[in-house]
Short mmCIF file of C-alpha atoms in Angstrom, two decimals:
data_model
loop_
_atom_site.label_atom_id
_atom_site.label_comp_id
_atom_site.label_asym_id
_atom_site.label_seq_id
_atom_site.Cartn_x
_atom_site.Cartn_y
_atom_site.Cartn_z
CA UNK S 316 2.84 -9.52 -25.18
CA UNK S 317 3.71 -5.87 -24.82
CA UNK S 318 5.50 -5.09 -21.61
CA UNK S 319 7.67 -2.55 -19.87
CA UNK S 320 10.88 -3.82 -18.42
CA UNK S 321 14.41 -2.92 -17.25
CA UNK S 322 17.69 -4.80 -17.38
CA UNK S 323 19.77 -2.38 -15.27
CA UNK S 324 19.01 0.03 -12.44
CA UNK S 325 18.71 3.77 -12.65
CA UNK S 326 16.47 6.73 -13.56
CA UNK S 327 13.14 5.85 -15.12
CA UNK S 328 13.88 7.50 -18.49
CA UNK S 329 17.23 5.82 -18.80
CA UNK S 330 16.39 2.24 -17.90
CA UNK S 331 12.73 1.56 -18.63
CA UNK S 332 12.06 -0.03 -22.01
CA UNK S 333 8.91 -1.19 -23.80
CA UNK S 334 8.81 -4.13 -26.14
CA UNK S 335 7.55 -7.61 -26.87
CA UNK S 336 8.10 -10.48 -24.42
CA UNK S 337 6.82 -14.05 -24.59
CA UNK S 338 3.34 -14.62 -23.17
CA UNK S 339 3.65 -16.29 -19.79
CA UNK S 340 2.06 -19.65 -19.08
CA UNK S 341 0.66 -20.46 -15.63
CA UNK S 342 2.46 -23.19 -13.74
CA UNK S 343 1.11 -25.52 -11.05
CA UNK S 344 -1.09 -23.59 -8.65
CA UNK S 345 -0.94 -20.46 -10.78
CA UNK S 346 -3.32 -18.36 -12.84
CA UNK S 347 -2.64 -16.05 -15.76
CA UNK S 348 -4.26 -12.63 -15.61
CA UNK S 349 -4.95 -10.37 -18.56
CA UNK S 350 -3.85 -7.09 -16.98
CA UNK S 351 -6.11 -4.01 -17.37
CA UNK S 352 -4.48 -1.68 -14.87
CA UNK S 353 -1.01 -1.77 -13.29
CA UNK S 354 -0.56 0.08 -9.99
CA UNK S 355 2.69 1.91 -9.20
CA UNK S 356 3.96 2.25 -5.67
CA UNK S 357 7.09 3.97 -4.26
CA UNK S 358 8.60 0.52 -3.65
CA UNK S 359 8.41 -0.18 -7.40
CA UNK S 360 10.31 3.02 -8.15
CA UNK S 361 12.90 2.25 -5.45
CA UNK S 362 13.48 -1.19 -6.89
CA UNK S 363 13.84 0.18 -10.44
CA UNK S 364 16.32 2.85 -9.28
CA UNK S 365 18.23 0.28 -7.19
CA UNK S 366 18.11 2.40 -4.03
CA UNK S 367 16.46 -0.22 -1.79
CA UNK S 368 17.09 -3.70 -3.26
CA UNK S 369 18.50 -5.15 -6.45
CA UNK S 370 16.87 -8.50 -7.30
CA UNK S 371 19.19 -10.82 -9.19
CA UNK S 372 17.17 -11.12 -12.38
CA UNK S 373 18.55 -10.28 -15.87
CA UNK S 374 15.20 -8.63 -16.80
CA UNK S 375 12.43 -7.26 -14.59
CA UNK S 376 8.87 -6.36 -15.53
CA UNK S 377 7.99 -3.92 -12.71
CA UNK S 378 5.03 -3.40 -10.39
CA UNK S 379 3.41 -5.66 -7.80
CA UNK S 380 -0.17 -4.32 -7.87
CA UNK S 381 -2.75 -4.59 -10.67
CA UNK S 382 -6.12 -5.81 -11.80
CA UNK S 383 -7.62 -7.72 -14.72
CA UNK S 384 -9.32 -11.02 -15.62
CA UNK S 385 -8.02 -14.56 -15.29
CA UNK S 386 -7.80 -16.06 -18.78
CA UNK S 387 -6.06 -19.38 -18.04
CA UNK S 388 -5.12 -21.58 -15.10
CA UNK S 389 -2.36 -24.01 -14.33
CA UNK S 390 -2.58 -27.54 -12.88
CA UNK S 391 -4.32 -27.68 -9.54
CA UNK S 392 -6.42 -24.53 -10.09
CA UNK S 393 -10.14 -24.85 -10.89
CA UNK S 394 -11.09 -23.79 -14.41
CA UNK S 395 -14.06 -22.03 -12.79
CA UNK S 396 -11.66 -19.19 -12.09
CA UNK S 397 -11.33 -18.40 -15.80
CA UNK S 398 -13.08 -15.12 -16.56
CA UNK S 399 -12.93 -13.97 -12.94
CA UNK S 400 -12.13 -10.28 -12.33
CA UNK S 401 -9.34 -9.98 -9.79
CA UNK S 402 -6.99 -7.62 -8.00
CA UNK S 403 -3.37 -8.60 -7.62
CA UNK S 404 -0.81 -8.29 -4.85
CA UNK S 405 2.92 -9.10 -4.75
CA UNK S 406 3.23 -9.91 -8.46
CA UNK S 407 6.86 -8.82 -8.70
CA UNK S 408 7.91 -9.46 -5.11
CA UNK S 409 10.47 -12.23 -5.22
CA UNK S 410 9.68 -12.71 -8.93
CA UNK S 411 10.99 -11.23 -12.18
CA UNK S 412 7.64 -10.47 -13.83
CA UNK S 413 5.17 -7.95 -12.49
CA UNK S 414 2.02 -6.30 -13.77
CA UNK S 415 3.49 -3.72 -16.27
CA UNK S 416 2.60 -6.11 -19.06
CA UNK S 417 -0.42 -7.41 -20.89
CA UNK S 418 -0.28 -10.68 -18.97
CA UNK S 419 1.17 -11.96 -15.70
CA UNK S 420 1.23 -15.53 -14.31
CA UNK S 421 1.34 -15.82 -10.49
CA UNK S 422 0.18 -17.96 -7.60
CA UNK S 423 -3.62 -18.28 -7.54
CA UNK S 424 -4.00 -16.82 -4.05
CA UNK S 425 -2.33 -13.57 -5.24
CA UNK S 426 -5.16 -12.98 -7.67
CA UNK S 427 -8.02 -12.07 -5.36
CA UNK S 428 -11.64 -11.89 -6.56
CA UNK S 429 -12.68 -8.27 -7.14
CA UNK S 430 -15.41 -7.28 -4.62
CA UNK S 431 -18.84 -6.67 -6.12
CA UNK S 432 -19.35 -3.08 -7.26
CA UNK S 433 -15.61 -2.29 -7.38
CA UNK S 434 -14.08 -1.20 -10.68
CA UNK S 435 -10.89 -2.71 -12.08
CA UNK S 436 -9.32 0.79 -11.79
CA UNK S 437 -10.04 0.87 -8.06
CA UNK S 438 -8.92 -2.74 -7.62
CA UNK S 439 -5.46 -1.89 -8.91
CA UNK S 440 -5.08 0.37 -5.85
CA UNK S 441 -5.63 -2.40 -3.29
CA UNK S 442 -2.42 -4.42 -3.11
CA UNK S 443 0.20 -2.36 -1.34
CA UNK S 444 -1.89 0.60 -0.07
CA UNK S 445 -4.87 -1.22 1.42
CA UNK S 446 -2.89 -4.15 2.85
CA UNK S 447 -0.23 -1.85 4.30
CA UNK S 448 -2.94 0.19 5.99
CA UNK S 449 -4.57 -2.97 7.41
CA UNK S 450 -1.21 -4.42 8.60
CA UNK S 451 -0.20 -1.14 10.28
CA UNK S 452 -3.45 -0.93 12.21
CA UNK S 453 -4.55 -4.49 13.04
CA UNK S 454 -1.35 -6.48 13.67
CA UNK S 455 -1.82 -5.90 17.42
CA UNK S 456 -5.53 -6.66 17.67
CA UNK S 457 -8.93 -4.98 17.21
CA UNK S 458 -9.38 -1.22 17.14
CA UNK S 459 -12.76 -1.04 18.88
CA UNK S 460 -12.61 1.72 21.52
CA UNK S 461 -9.01 2.53 20.69
CA UNK S 462 -7.59 5.97 20.01
CA UNK S 463 -5.84 6.04 16.67
CA UNK S 464 -3.41 8.35 14.84
CA UNK S 465 -3.00 8.02 11.08
CA UNK S 466 -0.12 10.11 9.72
CA UNK S 467 -0.39 11.11 6.09
CA UNK S 468 -4.13 10.69 5.81
CA UNK S 469 -4.31 11.86 2.19
CA UNK S 470 -1.83 9.28 0.88
CA UNK S 471 -2.82 6.03 -0.81
CA UNK S 472 -2.18 4.10 2.40
CA UNK S 473 -3.54 6.82 4.69
CA UNK S 474 -6.90 7.07 2.92
CA UNK S 475 -7.52 3.42 3.64
CA UNK S 476 -6.13 3.56 7.19
CA UNK S 477 -8.48 6.43 8.07
CA UNK S 478 -11.47 4.50 6.81
CA UNK S 479 -10.42 1.13 8.27
CA UNK S 480 -9.98 2.64 11.69
CA UNK S 481 -13.39 4.31 11.65
CA UNK S 482 -15.13 1.20 10.31
CA UNK S 483 -13.49 -0.94 13.00
CA UNK S 484 -14.92 1.25 15.76
CA UNK S 485 -12.04 3.44 16.86
CA UNK S 486 -12.95 5.69 19.78
CA UNK S 487 -11.16 8.65 18.20
CA UNK S 488 -9.13 9.20 15.06
CA UNK S 489 -6.72 11.96 14.17
CA UNK S 490 -4.89 12.25 10.91
CA UNK S 491 -2.17 14.58 9.63
CA UNK S 492 -1.78 16.34 6.31
CA UNK S 493 0.52 19.01 4.80
CA UNK S 494 -1.87 21.11 2.65
CA UNK S 495 -5.48 22.26 2.51
CA UNK S 496 -6.02 20.15 -0.63
CA UNK S 497 -4.85 17.07 1.25
CA UNK S 498 -7.04 18.02 4.18
CA UNK S 499 -10.05 17.88 1.83
CA UNK S 500 -9.02 14.41 0.66
CA UNK S 501 -8.79 13.20 4.27
CA UNK S 502 -12.14 14.84 5.09
CA UNK S 503 -13.75 13.10 2.10
CA UNK S 504 -12.43 9.82 3.47
CA UNK S 505 -14.27 10.53 6.77
CA UNK S 506 -11.47 11.69 9.04
CA UNK S 507 -13.06 13.50 11.97
CA UNK S 508 -9.95 15.39 13.14
CA UNK S 509 -7.41 16.66 10.60
CA UNK S 510 -4.19 18.41 11.57
CA UNK S 511 -1.90 20.32 9.22
CA UNK S 512 1.53 19.36 10.57
CA UNK S 513 3.20 22.28 8.77
CA UNK S 514 1.17 24.92 10.61
CA UNK S 515 -0.19 23.23 13.78
CA UNK S 516 1.13 21.57 16.88
CA UNK S 517 0.29 17.94 16.14
CA UNK S 518 0.90 16.64 19.65
CA UNK S 519 -1.33 19.30 21.20
CA UNK S 520 -4.11 18.66 18.73
CA UNK S 521 -3.89 14.86 19.30
CA UNK S 522 -4.02 15.20 23.04
CA UNK S 523 -7.00 17.58 22.84
CA UNK S 524 -8.88 15.30 20.41
CA UNK S 525 -8.34 12.28 22.69
CA UNK S 526 -9.34 14.06 25.87
CA UNK S 527 -5.74 13.95 27.10
CA UNK S 528 -5.53 10.14 26.74
CA UNK S 529 -3.07 9.96 23.81
CA UNK S 530 -3.21 7.16 21.24
CA UNK S 531 -3.18 3.35 21.34
CA UNK S 532 -2.31 2.77 17.71
CA UNK S 533 -0.38 4.67 15.08
CA UNK S 534 -0.29 4.04 11.29
CA UNK S 535 3.00 5.72 10.55
CA UNK S 536 4.21 7.02 7.18
CA UNK S 537 7.35 8.78 8.54
CA UNK S 538 8.68 6.98 11.62
CA UNK S 539 11.91 8.97 12.00
CA UNK S 540 10.43 12.32 11.03
CA UNK S 541 7.51 11.98 13.44
CA UNK S 542 9.30 10.32 16.36
CA UNK S 543 9.26 13.36 18.64
CA UNK S 544 5.47 13.65 18.20
CA UNK S 545 5.05 9.92 18.78
CA UNK S 546 6.82 10.09 22.09
CA UNK S 547 4.49 12.93 23.16
CA UNK S 548 1.18 11.24 22.26
CA UNK S 549 1.70 7.50 22.78
CA UNK S 550 -0.24 5.74 25.52
CA UNK S 551 1.17 2.90 27.56
CA UNK S 552 1.19 -0.26 25.38
CA UNK S 553 0.98 1.89 22.22
CA UNK S 554 1.56 -0.09 19.00
CA UNK S 555 3.18 1.70 16.02
CA UNK S 556 2.90 0.27 12.52
CA UNK S 557 5.66 2.08 10.59
CA UNK S 558 5.87 1.57 6.82
CA UNK S 559 8.17 4.44 5.77
CA UNK S 560 10.65 6.93 7.22
CA UNK S 561 11.45 9.36 4.42
CA UNK S 562 11.82 12.42 6.64
CA UNK S 563 14.56 10.74 8.67
CA UNK S 564 15.61 7.39 7.18
CA UNK S 565 18.24 6.78 9.92
CA UNK S 566 16.57 7.85 13.18
CA UNK S 567 18.20 7.47 16.60
CA UNK S 568 15.91 5.19 18.56
CA UNK S 569 15.01 6.57 22.05
CA UNK S 570 15.20 3.17 23.67
CA UNK S 571 14.22 3.85 27.26
CA UNK S 572 11.16 6.04 26.63
CA UNK S 573 9.85 3.33 24.31
CA UNK S 574 10.84 0.59 26.77
CA UNK S 575 9.18 2.11 29.80
CA UNK S 576 6.03 2.74 27.78
CA UNK S 577 5.90 -0.92 26.80
CA UNK S 578 5.73 0.24 23.19
CA UNK S 579 5.41 -2.07 20.20
CA UNK S 580 7.22 -0.78 17.10
CA UNK S 581 6.37 -2.80 14.01
CA UNK S 582 8.30 -2.15 10.84
CA UNK S 583 5.62 -2.99 8.23
CA UNK S 584 6.57 -4.76 5.02
CA UNK S 585 3.22 -5.67 3.48
CA UNK S 586 4.74 -8.33 1.23
CA UNK S 587 5.64 -10.22 4.42
CA UNK S 588 2.22 -9.76 6.01
CA UNK S 589 1.29 -12.83 8.13
CA UNK S 590 -1.05 -15.11 6.21
CA UNK S 591 -3.90 -15.04 8.73
CA UNK S 592 -3.77 -11.28 8.99
CA UNK S 593 -3.79 -10.92 5.21
CA UNK S 594 -6.80 -13.20 4.97
CA UNK S 595 -8.58 -11.05 7.56
CA UNK S 596 -7.66 -7.95 5.59
CA UNK S 597 -8.86 -9.37 2.29
CA UNK S 598 -12.19 -10.38 3.88
CA UNK S 599 -12.74 -7.05 5.64
CA UNK S 600 -11.82 -5.14 2.48
CA UNK S 601 -14.32 -7.18 0.43
CA UNK S 602 -17.06 -6.75 3.05
CA UNK S 603 -16.63 -3.03 3.36
CA UNK S 604 -16.47 -2.59 -0.40
CA UNK S 605 -19.60 -4.66 -0.99
CA UNK S 606 -21.41 -2.66 1.66
CA UNK S 607 -20.48 0.50 -0.23
CA UNK S 608 -18.59 1.89 2.73
CA UNK S 609 -15.15 2.48 1.25
CA UNK S 610 -13.82 5.30 -0.90
CA UNK S 611 -10.75 4.65 -2.98
CA UNK S 612 -7.80 6.87 -3.82
CA UNK S 613 -8.21 9.08 -6.83
CA UNK S 614 -6.13 7.69 -9.67
CA UNK S 615 -4.18 9.25 -12.51
CA UNK S 616 -4.13 6.78 -15.44
CA UNK S 617 -1.45 6.79 -18.10
CA UNK S 618 -0.84 4.42 -21.03
CA UNK S 619 1.94 1.85 -20.84
CA UNK S 620 4.06 3.91 -23.24
CA UNK S 621 4.26 6.68 -20.57
CA UNK S 622 5.60 4.47 -17.81
CA UNK S 623 8.67 6.67 -17.29
CA UNK S 624 6.44 9.74 -16.71
CA UNK S 625 4.31 7.67 -14.33
CA UNK S 626 7.35 6.64 -12.29
CA UNK S 627 8.50 10.24 -12.10
CA UNK S 628 5.05 11.34 -10.90
CA UNK S 629 5.19 8.80 -8.06
CA UNK S 630 8.78 9.74 -7.07
CA UNK S 631 7.99 13.43 -7.06
CA UNK S 632 4.66 13.11 -5.23
CA UNK S 633 3.12 14.97 -8.12
CA UNK S 634 -0.45 13.89 -7.44
CA UNK S 635 -2.59 13.03 -4.43
CA UNK S 636 -3.72 9.48 -4.94
CA UNK S 637 -2.53 6.59 -7.08
CA UNK S 638 -0.74 6.42 -10.39
CA UNK S 639 -1.88 3.61 -12.73
CA UNK S 640 -0.99 2.36 -16.16
CA UNK S 641 -3.72 1.28 -18.48
CA UNK S 642 -3.16 -1.86 -20.54
#
């Protein structure tokens, strides 16, 4: 099979290679998927560069997200799954071989049936973005009648978080963006209150939008960078689902303000999402998709041969939406 891979860590153009690798065979409890689209997330770029973790494999085929069709199954998996269109999560997490290849073999439960009416291109956007959004919002219970803040509402995670909160019955929802173009993306996703954090007082806008109540739940894209605002808008018992902290990767934690507010701070790693919560997320995602109630991130699709360019686009934040490889 044709695949992209790396054998050492570093810049995309220096370490990523494309060549032929043996076709994988599904083991017990596994399926093999013919990949159509491979989704690239910042975590994939961090792993390839070696800045976050360095898995001890001699060769890595990158990317955890993707979509395609099951073409064979291993022992213990029903042959009825053959031909099924699926979306994939966690393909390269704890494994050497991800979705930047024509085929991937992985545990059957990590190849999820594609909801009716959803394209394979959209399905390749689900793994990390949609599940991170769900984890950040619902780990501490339902959102009905809750006030919610989604930071970065135009990002791949934020687009889903905005929609999930509204679909789950949030009392109010505020999201933040950095440009007018991103504000339009958030508006298209249904965000009722959009704040440009570069030109507006986010805390003041949040308090006004919530009638002075503040927020119960925060889906947080920049924990350290936004911490001052968080302290100003959080309600008692506020739960924060933080999945990144690029603006300040080493924040000083204000212990007592968080303590006396009875605040829950969750550091979200979607690969470690609790099983029951993931099942809930998969079911809700399928239900909302099949009802035609979800919009998906816009995607920029490049061929496998341009994987280095694709990684650079993700690292530089060159587009609003999701970068995919077509296989």
